[in-house]
XYZ file of C-alpha atoms in Angstrom:
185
model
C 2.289 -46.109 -9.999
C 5.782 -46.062 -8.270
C 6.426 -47.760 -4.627
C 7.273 -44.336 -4.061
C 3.649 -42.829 -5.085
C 1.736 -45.654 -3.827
C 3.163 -45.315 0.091
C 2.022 -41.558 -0.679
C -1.530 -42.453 -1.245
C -1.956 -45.078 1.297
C -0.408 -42.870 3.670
C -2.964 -40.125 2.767
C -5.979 -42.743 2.721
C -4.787 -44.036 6.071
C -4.196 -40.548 8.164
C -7.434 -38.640 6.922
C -8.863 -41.724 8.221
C -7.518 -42.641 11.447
C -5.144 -39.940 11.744
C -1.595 -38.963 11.805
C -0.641 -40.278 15.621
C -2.739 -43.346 15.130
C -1.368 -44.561 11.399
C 2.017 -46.214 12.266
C 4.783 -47.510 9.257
C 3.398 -50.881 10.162
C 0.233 -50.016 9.182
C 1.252 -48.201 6.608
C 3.312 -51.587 4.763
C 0.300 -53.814 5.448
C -2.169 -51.770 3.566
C 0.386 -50.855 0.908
C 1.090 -54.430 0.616
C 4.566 -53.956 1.220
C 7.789 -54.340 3.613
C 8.063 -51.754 6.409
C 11.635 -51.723 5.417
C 10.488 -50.766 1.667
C 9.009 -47.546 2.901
C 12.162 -46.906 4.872
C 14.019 -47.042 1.528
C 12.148 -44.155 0.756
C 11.039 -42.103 3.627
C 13.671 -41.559 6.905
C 10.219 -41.533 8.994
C 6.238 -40.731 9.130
C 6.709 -37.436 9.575
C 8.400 -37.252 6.046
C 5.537 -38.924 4.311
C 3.591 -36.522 5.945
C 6.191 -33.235 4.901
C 5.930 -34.696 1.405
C 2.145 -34.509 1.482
C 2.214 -31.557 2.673
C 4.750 -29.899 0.193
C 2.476 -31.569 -2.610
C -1.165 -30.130 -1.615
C 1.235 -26.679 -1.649
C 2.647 -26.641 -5.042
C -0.701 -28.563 -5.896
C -2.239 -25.023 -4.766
C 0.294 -23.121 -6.133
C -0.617 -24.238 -9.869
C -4.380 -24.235 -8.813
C -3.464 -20.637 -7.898
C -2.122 -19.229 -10.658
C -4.670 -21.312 -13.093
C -7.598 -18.984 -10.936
C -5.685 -15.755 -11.340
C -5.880 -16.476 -15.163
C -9.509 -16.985 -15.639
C -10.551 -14.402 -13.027
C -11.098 -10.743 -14.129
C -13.212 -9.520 -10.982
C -16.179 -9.268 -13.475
C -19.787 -10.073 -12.925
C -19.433 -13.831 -12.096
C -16.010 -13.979 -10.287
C -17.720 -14.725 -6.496
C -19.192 -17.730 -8.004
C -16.384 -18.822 -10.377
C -13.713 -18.641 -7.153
C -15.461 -20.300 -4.672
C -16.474 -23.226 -7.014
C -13.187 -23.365 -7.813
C -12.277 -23.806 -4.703
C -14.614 -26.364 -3.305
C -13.766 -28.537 -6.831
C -10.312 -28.415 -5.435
C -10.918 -29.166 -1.951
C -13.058 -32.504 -3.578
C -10.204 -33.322 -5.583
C -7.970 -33.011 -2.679
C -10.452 -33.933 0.345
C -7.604 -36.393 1.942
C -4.711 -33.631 1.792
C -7.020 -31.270 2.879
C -8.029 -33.018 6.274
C -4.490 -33.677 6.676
C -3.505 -30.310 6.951
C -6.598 -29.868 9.210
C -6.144 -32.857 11.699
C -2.810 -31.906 11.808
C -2.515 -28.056 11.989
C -2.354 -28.153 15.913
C -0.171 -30.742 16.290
C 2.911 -30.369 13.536
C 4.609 -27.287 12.867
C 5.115 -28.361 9.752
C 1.242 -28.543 9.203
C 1.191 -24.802 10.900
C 3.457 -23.585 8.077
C 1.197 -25.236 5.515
C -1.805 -24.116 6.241
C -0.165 -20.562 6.635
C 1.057 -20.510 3.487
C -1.922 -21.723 1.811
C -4.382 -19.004 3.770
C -1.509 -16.416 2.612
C -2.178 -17.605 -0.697
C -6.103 -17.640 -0.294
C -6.046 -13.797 1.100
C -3.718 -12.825 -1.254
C -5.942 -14.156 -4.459
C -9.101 -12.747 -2.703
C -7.473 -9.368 -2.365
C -6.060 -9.598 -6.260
C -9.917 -10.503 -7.262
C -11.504 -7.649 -4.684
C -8.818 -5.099 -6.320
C -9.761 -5.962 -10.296
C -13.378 -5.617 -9.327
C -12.906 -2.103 -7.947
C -10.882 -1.582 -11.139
C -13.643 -2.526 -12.987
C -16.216 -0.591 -11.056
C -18.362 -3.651 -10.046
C -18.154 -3.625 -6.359
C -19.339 -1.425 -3.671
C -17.726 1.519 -2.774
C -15.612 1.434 0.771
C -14.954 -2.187 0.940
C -11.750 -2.780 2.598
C -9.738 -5.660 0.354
C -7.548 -6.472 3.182
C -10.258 -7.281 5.886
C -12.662 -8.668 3.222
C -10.351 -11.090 2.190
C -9.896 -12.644 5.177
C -13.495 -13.030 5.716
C -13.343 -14.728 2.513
C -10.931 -17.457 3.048
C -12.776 -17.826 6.492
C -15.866 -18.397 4.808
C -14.233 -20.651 2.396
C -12.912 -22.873 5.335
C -16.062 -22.719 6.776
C -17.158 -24.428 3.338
C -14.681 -26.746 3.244
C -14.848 -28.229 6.859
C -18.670 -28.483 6.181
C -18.305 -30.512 3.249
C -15.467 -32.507 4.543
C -16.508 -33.495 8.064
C -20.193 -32.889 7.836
C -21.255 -33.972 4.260
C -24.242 -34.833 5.241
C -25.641 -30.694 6.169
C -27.160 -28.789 3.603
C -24.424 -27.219 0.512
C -24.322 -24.032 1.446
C -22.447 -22.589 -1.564
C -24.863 -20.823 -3.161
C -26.241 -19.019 -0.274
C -22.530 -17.561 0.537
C -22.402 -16.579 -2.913
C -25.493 -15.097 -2.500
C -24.015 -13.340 0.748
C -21.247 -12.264 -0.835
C -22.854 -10.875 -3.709
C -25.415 -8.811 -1.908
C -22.475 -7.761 0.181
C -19.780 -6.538 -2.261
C -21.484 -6.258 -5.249
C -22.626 -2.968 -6.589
């Protein structure tokens, strides 16, 4: 692992923990084991560690994204396959992912990030609604813009549950079940 790589993942340990106000380059070098002045060599400031983050759990998405798009064909099967999908990724990126959260109000670099990555959410969920109404499988009527934005609220719904509140009842297969009963012809 680089110096480079390793102030990345403390950094991400350390806000999802305490937080992006309360994690200071200080901090940061003691738990890295390193000089304050080493992560200077390779970040101006804390706020870009926390724009590299950012721009990483993006183009992180943005390959998850495309990988989806190429094993979903709005078939029987889809609702599950993209919200499991989904929730894997969030598990695999649970630090990043509170990041962006604990940060969204404060940063407006975290506001473009989480746009951007609900853009990309609606626009897969409207790509998925439209092949299943290609393919005949969901109902009649359902409107892709609207329903995808329930979608990715859902999803968030999901993922704040199982990031902040691990400890409530998985409630993925119900909203599948929802969603099938809902959409599903």
């Amino acid at each position: 692992m680089t110096t480079k790589e390793l102030i990345l993942n403390t950094a991400k340990e350390m806000i999802a923990e305490v937080g992006f106000h309360r994690t200071t380059t200080a901090s940061l070098a003691k738990q890295a084991n390193i000089s304050e002045g080493t992560i200077y060599r390779h970040f101006e400031s804390k706020e870009e560690i926390l724009l590299q983050i950012l721009r990483d759990l993006e183009e992180s998405y943005s390959r998850f994204i495309v990988q989806c798009r190429d094993t979903t064909d709005g078939a029987y099967g889809t609702i599950e396959k993209v919200l499991e999908s989904h929730l894997s990724f969030v598990r695999e990126n649970e630090a990043d992912i509170k990041i962006v959260l604990s940060t969204y109000g404060i940063l407006d670099a975290a506001k473009k990030s989480m746009a951007s990555l609900i853009y990309r959410m609606e626009s897969f969920f409207e790509d998925c609604l439209r092949k299943a109404k290609a393919k005949d499988s969901i109902q009649e009527g359902v409107p892709e813009r609207q329903t995808a934005l329930i979608l990715v609220t859902l999803l968030f719904g999901l993922m704040r549950l199982k990031l902040y509140w691990p400890e409530v009842e998985d409630l993925a297969a119900p909203a599948v079940d929802f969603c099938r009963r809902s959409l599903i012809k």
